[in-house]
Short mmCIF file of C-alpha atoms and ligand atoms in Angstrom, two decimals:
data_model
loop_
_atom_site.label_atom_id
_atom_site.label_comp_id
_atom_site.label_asym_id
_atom_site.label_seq_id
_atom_site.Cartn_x
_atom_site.Cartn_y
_atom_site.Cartn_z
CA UNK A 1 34.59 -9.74 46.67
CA UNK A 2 33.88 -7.13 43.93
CA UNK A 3 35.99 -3.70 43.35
CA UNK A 4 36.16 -1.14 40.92
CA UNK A 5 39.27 -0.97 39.86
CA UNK A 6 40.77 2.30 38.02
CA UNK A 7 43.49 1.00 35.75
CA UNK A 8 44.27 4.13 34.21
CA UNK A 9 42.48 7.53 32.90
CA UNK A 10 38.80 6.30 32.07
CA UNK A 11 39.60 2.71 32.33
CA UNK A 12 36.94 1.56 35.61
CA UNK A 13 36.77 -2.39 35.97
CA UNK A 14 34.75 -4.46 38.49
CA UNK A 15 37.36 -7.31 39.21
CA UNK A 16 36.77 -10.12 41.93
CA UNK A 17 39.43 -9.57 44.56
CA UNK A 18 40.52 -11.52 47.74
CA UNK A 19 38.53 -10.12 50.67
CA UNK A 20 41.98 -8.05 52.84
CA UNK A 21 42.95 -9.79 56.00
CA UNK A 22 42.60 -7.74 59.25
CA UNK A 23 45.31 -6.38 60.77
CA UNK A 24 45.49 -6.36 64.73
CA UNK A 25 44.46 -2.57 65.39
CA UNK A 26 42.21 -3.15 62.71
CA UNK A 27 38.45 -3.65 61.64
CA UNK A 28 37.56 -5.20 58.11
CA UNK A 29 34.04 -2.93 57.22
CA UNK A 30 31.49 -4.14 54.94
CA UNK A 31 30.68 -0.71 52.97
CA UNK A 32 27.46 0.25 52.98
CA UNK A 33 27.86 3.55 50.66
CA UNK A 34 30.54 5.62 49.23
CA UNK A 35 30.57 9.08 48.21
CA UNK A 36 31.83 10.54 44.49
CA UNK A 37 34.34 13.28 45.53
CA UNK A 38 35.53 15.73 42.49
CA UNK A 39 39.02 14.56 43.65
CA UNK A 40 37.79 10.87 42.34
CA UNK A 41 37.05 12.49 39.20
CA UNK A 42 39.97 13.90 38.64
CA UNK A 43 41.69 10.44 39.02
CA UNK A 44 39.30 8.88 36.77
CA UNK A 45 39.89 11.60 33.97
CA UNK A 46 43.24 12.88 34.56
CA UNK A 47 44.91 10.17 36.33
CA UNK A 48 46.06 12.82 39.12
CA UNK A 49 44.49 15.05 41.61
CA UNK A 50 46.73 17.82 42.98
CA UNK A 51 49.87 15.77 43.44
CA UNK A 52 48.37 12.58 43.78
CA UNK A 53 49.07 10.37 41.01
CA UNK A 54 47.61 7.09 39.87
CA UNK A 55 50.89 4.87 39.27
CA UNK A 56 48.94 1.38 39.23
CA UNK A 57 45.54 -0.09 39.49
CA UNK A 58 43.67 1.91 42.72
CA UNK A 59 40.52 1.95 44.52
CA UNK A 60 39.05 5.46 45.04
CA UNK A 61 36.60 6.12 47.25
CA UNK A 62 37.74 8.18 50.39
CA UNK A 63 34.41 9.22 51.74
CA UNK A 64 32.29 6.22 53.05
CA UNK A 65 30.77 4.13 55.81
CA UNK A 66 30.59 0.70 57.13
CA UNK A 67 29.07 -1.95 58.90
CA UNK A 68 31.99 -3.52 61.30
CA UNK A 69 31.98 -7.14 60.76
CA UNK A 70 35.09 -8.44 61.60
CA UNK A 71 38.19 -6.98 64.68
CA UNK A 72 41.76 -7.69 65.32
CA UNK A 73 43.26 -9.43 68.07
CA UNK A 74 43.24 -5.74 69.64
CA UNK A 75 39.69 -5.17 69.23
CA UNK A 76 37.15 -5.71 71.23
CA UNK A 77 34.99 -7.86 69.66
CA UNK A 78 31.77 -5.71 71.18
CA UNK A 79 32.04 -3.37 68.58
CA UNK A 80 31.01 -5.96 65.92
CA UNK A 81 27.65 -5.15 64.39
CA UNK A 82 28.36 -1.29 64.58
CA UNK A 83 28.27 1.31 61.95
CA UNK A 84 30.74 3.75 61.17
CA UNK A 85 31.94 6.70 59.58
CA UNK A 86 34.98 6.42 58.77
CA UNK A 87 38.16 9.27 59.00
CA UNK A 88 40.44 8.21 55.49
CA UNK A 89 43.60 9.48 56.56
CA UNK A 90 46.04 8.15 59.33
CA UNK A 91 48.33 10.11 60.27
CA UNK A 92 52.04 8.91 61.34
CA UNK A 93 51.93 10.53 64.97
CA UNK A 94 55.31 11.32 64.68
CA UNK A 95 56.11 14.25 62.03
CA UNK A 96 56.47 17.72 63.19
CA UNK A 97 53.23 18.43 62.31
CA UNK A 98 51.60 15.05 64.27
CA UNK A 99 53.25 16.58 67.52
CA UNK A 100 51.94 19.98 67.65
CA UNK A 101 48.74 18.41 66.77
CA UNK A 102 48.49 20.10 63.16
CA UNK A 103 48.05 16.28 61.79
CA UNK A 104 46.29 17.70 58.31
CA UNK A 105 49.86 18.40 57.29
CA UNK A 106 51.26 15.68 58.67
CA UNK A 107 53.60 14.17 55.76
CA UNK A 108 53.48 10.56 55.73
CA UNK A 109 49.80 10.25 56.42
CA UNK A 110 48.46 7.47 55.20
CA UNK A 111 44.97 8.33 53.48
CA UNK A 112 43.01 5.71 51.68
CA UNK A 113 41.51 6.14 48.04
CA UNK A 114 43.84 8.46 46.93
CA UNK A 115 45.40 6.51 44.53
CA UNK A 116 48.11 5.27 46.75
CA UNK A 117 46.36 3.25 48.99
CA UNK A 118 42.86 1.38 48.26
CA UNK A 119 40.09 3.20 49.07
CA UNK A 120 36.19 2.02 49.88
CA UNK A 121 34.75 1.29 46.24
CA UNK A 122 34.82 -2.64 46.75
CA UNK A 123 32.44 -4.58 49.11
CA UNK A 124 34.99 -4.87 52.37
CA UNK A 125 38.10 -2.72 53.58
CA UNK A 126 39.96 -2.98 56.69
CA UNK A 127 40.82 0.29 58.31
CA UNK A 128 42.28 1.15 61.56
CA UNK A 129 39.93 0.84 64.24
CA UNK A 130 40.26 4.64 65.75
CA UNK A 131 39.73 5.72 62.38
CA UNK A 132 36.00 4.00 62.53
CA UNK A 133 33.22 6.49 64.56
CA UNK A 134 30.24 4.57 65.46
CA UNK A 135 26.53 6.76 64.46
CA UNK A 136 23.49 6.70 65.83
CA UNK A 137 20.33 6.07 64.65
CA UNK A 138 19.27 8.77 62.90
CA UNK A 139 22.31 9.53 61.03
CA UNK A 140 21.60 7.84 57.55
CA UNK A 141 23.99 5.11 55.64
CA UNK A 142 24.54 7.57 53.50
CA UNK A 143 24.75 10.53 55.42
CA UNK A 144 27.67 8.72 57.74
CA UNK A 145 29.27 8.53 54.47
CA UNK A 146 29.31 11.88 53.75
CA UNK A 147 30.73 12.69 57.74
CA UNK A 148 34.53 13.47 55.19
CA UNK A 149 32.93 15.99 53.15
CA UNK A 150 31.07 17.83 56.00
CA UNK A 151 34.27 17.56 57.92
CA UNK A 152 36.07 19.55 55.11
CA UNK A 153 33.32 22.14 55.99
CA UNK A 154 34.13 22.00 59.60
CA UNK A 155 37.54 22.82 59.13
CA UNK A 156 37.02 25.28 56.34
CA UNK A 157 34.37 27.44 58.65
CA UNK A 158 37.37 27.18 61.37
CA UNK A 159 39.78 29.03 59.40
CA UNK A 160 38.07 32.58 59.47
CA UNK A 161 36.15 34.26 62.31
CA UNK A 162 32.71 34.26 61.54
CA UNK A 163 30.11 36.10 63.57
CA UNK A 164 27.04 37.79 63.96
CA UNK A 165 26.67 41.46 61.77
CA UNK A 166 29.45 39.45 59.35
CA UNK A 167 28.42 39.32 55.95
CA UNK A 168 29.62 35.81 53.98
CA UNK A 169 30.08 34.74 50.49
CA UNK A 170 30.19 31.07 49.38
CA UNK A 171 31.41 31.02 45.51
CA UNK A 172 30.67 27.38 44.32
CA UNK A 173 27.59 25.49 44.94
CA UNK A 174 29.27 22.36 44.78
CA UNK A 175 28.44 19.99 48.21
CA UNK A 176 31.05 21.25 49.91
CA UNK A 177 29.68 24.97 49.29
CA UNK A 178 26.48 23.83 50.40
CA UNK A 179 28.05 22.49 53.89
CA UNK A 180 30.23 25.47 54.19
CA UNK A 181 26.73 27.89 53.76
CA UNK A 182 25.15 25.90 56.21
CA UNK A 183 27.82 26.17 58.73
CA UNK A 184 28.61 30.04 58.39
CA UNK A 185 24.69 30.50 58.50
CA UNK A 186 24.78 27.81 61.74
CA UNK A 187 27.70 30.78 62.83
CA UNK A 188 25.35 33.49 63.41
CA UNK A 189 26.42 35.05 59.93
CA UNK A 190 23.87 38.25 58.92
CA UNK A 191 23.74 36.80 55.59
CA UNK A 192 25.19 34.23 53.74
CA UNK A 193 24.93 34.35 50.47
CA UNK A 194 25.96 30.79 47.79
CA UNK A 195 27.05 32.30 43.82
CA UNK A 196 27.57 29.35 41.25
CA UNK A 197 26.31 29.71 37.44
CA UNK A 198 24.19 26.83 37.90
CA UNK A 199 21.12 27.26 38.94
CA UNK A 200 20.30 23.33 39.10
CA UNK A 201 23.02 23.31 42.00
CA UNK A 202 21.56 26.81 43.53
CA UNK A 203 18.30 24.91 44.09
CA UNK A 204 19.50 22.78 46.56
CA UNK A 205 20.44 26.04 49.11
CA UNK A 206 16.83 27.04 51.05
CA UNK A 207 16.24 29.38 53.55
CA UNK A 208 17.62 31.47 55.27
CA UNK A 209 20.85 31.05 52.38
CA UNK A 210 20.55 33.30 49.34
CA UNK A 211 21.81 32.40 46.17
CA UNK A 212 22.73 34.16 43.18
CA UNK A 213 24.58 33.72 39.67
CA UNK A 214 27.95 35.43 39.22
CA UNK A 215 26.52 38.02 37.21
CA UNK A 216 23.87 38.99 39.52
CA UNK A 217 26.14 38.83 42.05
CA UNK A 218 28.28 41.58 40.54
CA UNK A 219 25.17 43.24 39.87
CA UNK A 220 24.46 43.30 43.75
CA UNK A 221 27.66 45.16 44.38
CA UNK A 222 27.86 43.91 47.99
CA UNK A 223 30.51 43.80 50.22
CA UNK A 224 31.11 40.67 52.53
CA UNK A 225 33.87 40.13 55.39
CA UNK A 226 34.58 36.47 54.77
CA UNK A 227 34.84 34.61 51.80
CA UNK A 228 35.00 31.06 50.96
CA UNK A 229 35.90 29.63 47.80
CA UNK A 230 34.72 26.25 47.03
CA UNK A 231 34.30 26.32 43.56
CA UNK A 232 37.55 25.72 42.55
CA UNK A 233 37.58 27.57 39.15
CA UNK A 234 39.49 30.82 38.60
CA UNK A 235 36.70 33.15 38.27
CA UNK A 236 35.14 32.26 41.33
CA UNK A 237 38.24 32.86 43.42
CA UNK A 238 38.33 36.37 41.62
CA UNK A 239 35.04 36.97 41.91
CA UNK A 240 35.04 36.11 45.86
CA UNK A 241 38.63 38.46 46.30
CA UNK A 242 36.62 41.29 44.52
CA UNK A 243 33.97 40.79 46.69
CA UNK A 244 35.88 41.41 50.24
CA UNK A 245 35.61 44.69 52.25
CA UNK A 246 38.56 46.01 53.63
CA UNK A 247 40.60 43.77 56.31
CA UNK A 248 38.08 40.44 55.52
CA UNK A 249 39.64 37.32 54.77
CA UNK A 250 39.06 34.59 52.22
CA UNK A 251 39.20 30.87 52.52
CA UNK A 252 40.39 28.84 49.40
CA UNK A 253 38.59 25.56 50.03
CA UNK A 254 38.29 24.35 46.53
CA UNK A 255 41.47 23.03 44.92
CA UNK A 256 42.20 24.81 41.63
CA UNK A 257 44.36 25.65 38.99
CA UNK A 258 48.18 25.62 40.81
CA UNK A 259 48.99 29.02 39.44
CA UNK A 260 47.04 32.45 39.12
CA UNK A 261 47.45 36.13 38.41
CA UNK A 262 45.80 37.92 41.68
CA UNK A 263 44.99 41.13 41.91
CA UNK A 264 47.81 42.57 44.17
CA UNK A 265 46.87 45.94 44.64
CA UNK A 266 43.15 44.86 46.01
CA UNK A 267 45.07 42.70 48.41
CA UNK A 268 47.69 45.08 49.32
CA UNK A 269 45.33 48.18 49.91
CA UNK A 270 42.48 46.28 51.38
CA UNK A 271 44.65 44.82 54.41
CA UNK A 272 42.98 41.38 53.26
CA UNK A 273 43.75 38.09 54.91
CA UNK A 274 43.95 35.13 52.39
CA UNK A 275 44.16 31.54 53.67
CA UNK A 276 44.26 28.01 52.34
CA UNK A 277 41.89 25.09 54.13
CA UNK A 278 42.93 21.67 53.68
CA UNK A 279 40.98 18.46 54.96
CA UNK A 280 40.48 18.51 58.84
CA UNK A 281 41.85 17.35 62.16
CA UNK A 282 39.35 16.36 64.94
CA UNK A 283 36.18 16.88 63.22
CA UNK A 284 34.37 13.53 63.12
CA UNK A 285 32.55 13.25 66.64
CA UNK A 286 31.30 17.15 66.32
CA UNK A 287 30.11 16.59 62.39
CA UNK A 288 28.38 13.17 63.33
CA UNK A 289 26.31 14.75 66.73
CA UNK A 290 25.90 17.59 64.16
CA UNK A 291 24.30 15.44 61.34
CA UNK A 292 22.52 13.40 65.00
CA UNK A 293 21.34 16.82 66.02
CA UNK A 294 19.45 17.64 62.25
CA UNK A 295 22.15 20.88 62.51
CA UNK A 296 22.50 19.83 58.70
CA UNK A 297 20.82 17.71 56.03
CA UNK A 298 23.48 15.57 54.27
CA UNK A 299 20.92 13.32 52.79
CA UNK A 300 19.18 16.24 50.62
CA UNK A 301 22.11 16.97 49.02
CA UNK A 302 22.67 13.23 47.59
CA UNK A 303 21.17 14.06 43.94
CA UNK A 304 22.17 10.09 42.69
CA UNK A 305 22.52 6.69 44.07
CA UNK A 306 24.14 3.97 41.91
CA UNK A 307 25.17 0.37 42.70
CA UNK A 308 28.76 -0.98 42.54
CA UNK A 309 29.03 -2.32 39.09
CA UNK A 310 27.88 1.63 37.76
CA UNK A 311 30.84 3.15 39.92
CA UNK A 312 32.40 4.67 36.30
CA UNK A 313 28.75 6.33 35.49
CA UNK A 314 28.80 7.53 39.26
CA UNK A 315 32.06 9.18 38.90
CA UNK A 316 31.00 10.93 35.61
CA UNK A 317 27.47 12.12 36.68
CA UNK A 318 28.13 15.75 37.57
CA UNK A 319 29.70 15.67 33.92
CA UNK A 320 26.86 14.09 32.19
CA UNK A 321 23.74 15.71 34.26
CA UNK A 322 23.66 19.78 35.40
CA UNK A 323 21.68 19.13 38.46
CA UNK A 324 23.90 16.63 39.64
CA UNK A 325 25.02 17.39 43.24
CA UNK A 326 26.24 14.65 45.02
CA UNK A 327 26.74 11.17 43.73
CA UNK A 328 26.96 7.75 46.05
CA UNK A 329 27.86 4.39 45.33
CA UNK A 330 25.43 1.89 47.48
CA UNK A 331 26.72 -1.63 48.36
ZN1 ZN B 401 36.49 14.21 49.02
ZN1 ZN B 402 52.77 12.92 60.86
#
């Protein structure tokens, strides 16, 4: 079978590989698509992403779905022929975190495509078979693949309360910034309002979502009771802190620089609740009857679709094209 293979910073190979052998709580997948996360990219460019590092050839690809074509001797051999979203971490079950249910921080999960263990860029993977949600029907290839990012919104909405008369910024109009706009909006926020300098990736919000540039944003003047930053960069984090009224909270979805000067007096004085988001616990059922539902369109925000043997072009795109949104690799 074919993979693309990331060797080191910028080196991408299609190899032929040994199709994996399925474990007994297992199913081996043939992928049908796989997403471009900007976590990929920073493995492809950096060789690292957060504290992940890339120690020897890896397959990325953490965001993806399947057709089930093979089970274990575990397995019931019924759910051959189904397709899947698949959930790319497994946790241990046993950590402190696993048993008060908190499995997001659970320290020896075992998440694939992260540069530690192979992820879905190749034509087959095996992956444990609780970890593989059947869709229905109307839920896209490619929109079952994108069941991890949407999941990440999920979570991220979650970790603030969010109601009606509640005014929200999203800083970043990256996919995830999309979701998270979608969600709050879904919420019964009074507005909801998506800043990112580029307009290209503005388009993509519609109705009732209102967008705006950074600058006109701090034109507006408004004040908003939750913020989420998805953006990752350091001005949008200080843009969306500026942005809070008194005793609102902000969100920090996007994974940026690991150190930055805050501005402590906004903070201390404004009674302001600050709070990290990381992946998500439980989310995959509710996110695919969401997607089943039309509750929200993953499929519009897919800008680019390339095949296997372009995986290192599909990895670069939102460097090489401005109205690049959301790349997927289709097998
Ligand atoms: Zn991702
Ligand atoms: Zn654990």
């Amino acid at each position: 079978m074919r993979a693309a293979v990331l060797h080191g910073i910028g080196d991408l190979r299609i190899e032929d590989r040994t199709r994996p052998a399925v474990g007994a709580s297992e199913v081996l997948l043939q992928v049908m698509v796989v997403g471009v996360c900007g976590s990929d990219l920073h493995f492809y460019e950096e060789g690292r992403s957060g504290s992940a590092v890339v120690a020897g050839p890896t397959v990325l690809g953490h965001e993806f779905s399947g057709r089930i074509i093979g089970v274990g001797t575990g397995v019931p051999t019924s759910r051959i022929g189904e397709r899947v979203a698949v959930e790319p971490g497994t946790p241990c079950g046993s950590c402190q975190a696993c048993t008060v249910d908190a499995y997001n921080h659970c320290e020896r999960i075992r998440f694939v495509g992260a540069a530690t263990i192979d992820g879905a860029m190749q034509e087959y993977i095996t992956v444990p078979a609780g970890s593989a949600y059947p869709v229905p029907a109307p839920v896209s290839d490619a929109a079952a693949a994108m069941i991890e990012p949407l999941s990440v919104a999920v979570h991220a909405v979650g970790r603030a309360p969010i109601g009606p008369a509640q005014h929200v910024l999203v800083s970043g109009a990256g996919p995830i910034g999309h979701l998270v706009a979608q969600l709050a909006h879904r919420r019964g926020a009074a507005s909801v309002w998506l800043v990112d300098p580029n307009r290209d990736r503005l388009a993509h919000a519609h109705d009732p979502i209102r967008i705006a540039t950074p600058d006109e944003w701090a034109a507006g003047g408004r004040r908003v009771d939750v913020a989420f930053e998805c953006s990752g960069s350091p001005n949008g984090l200080t843009a969306a802190l500026t942005s809070l009224r008194y005793e609102a909270s902000l969100v920090i979805v996007g994974v940026g620089p690991r150190t930055l000067e805050l501005p402590m007096d906004a903070i201390q004085e404004g009674e302001l609740t600050i709070t990290g988001s990381h992946r998500y616990r439980h989310t995959w059922p509710e996110a695919i009857q969401m997607v089943a539902r039309a509750d929200v369109d993953l499929d519009a925000l897919i800008t680019h679709t390339f095949p296997l043997d372009d995986a290192a072009a599909a990895l670069r795109v939102t460097r090489t094209e401005n109205a690049a949104l959301k790349a997927v690799i289709r097998l």
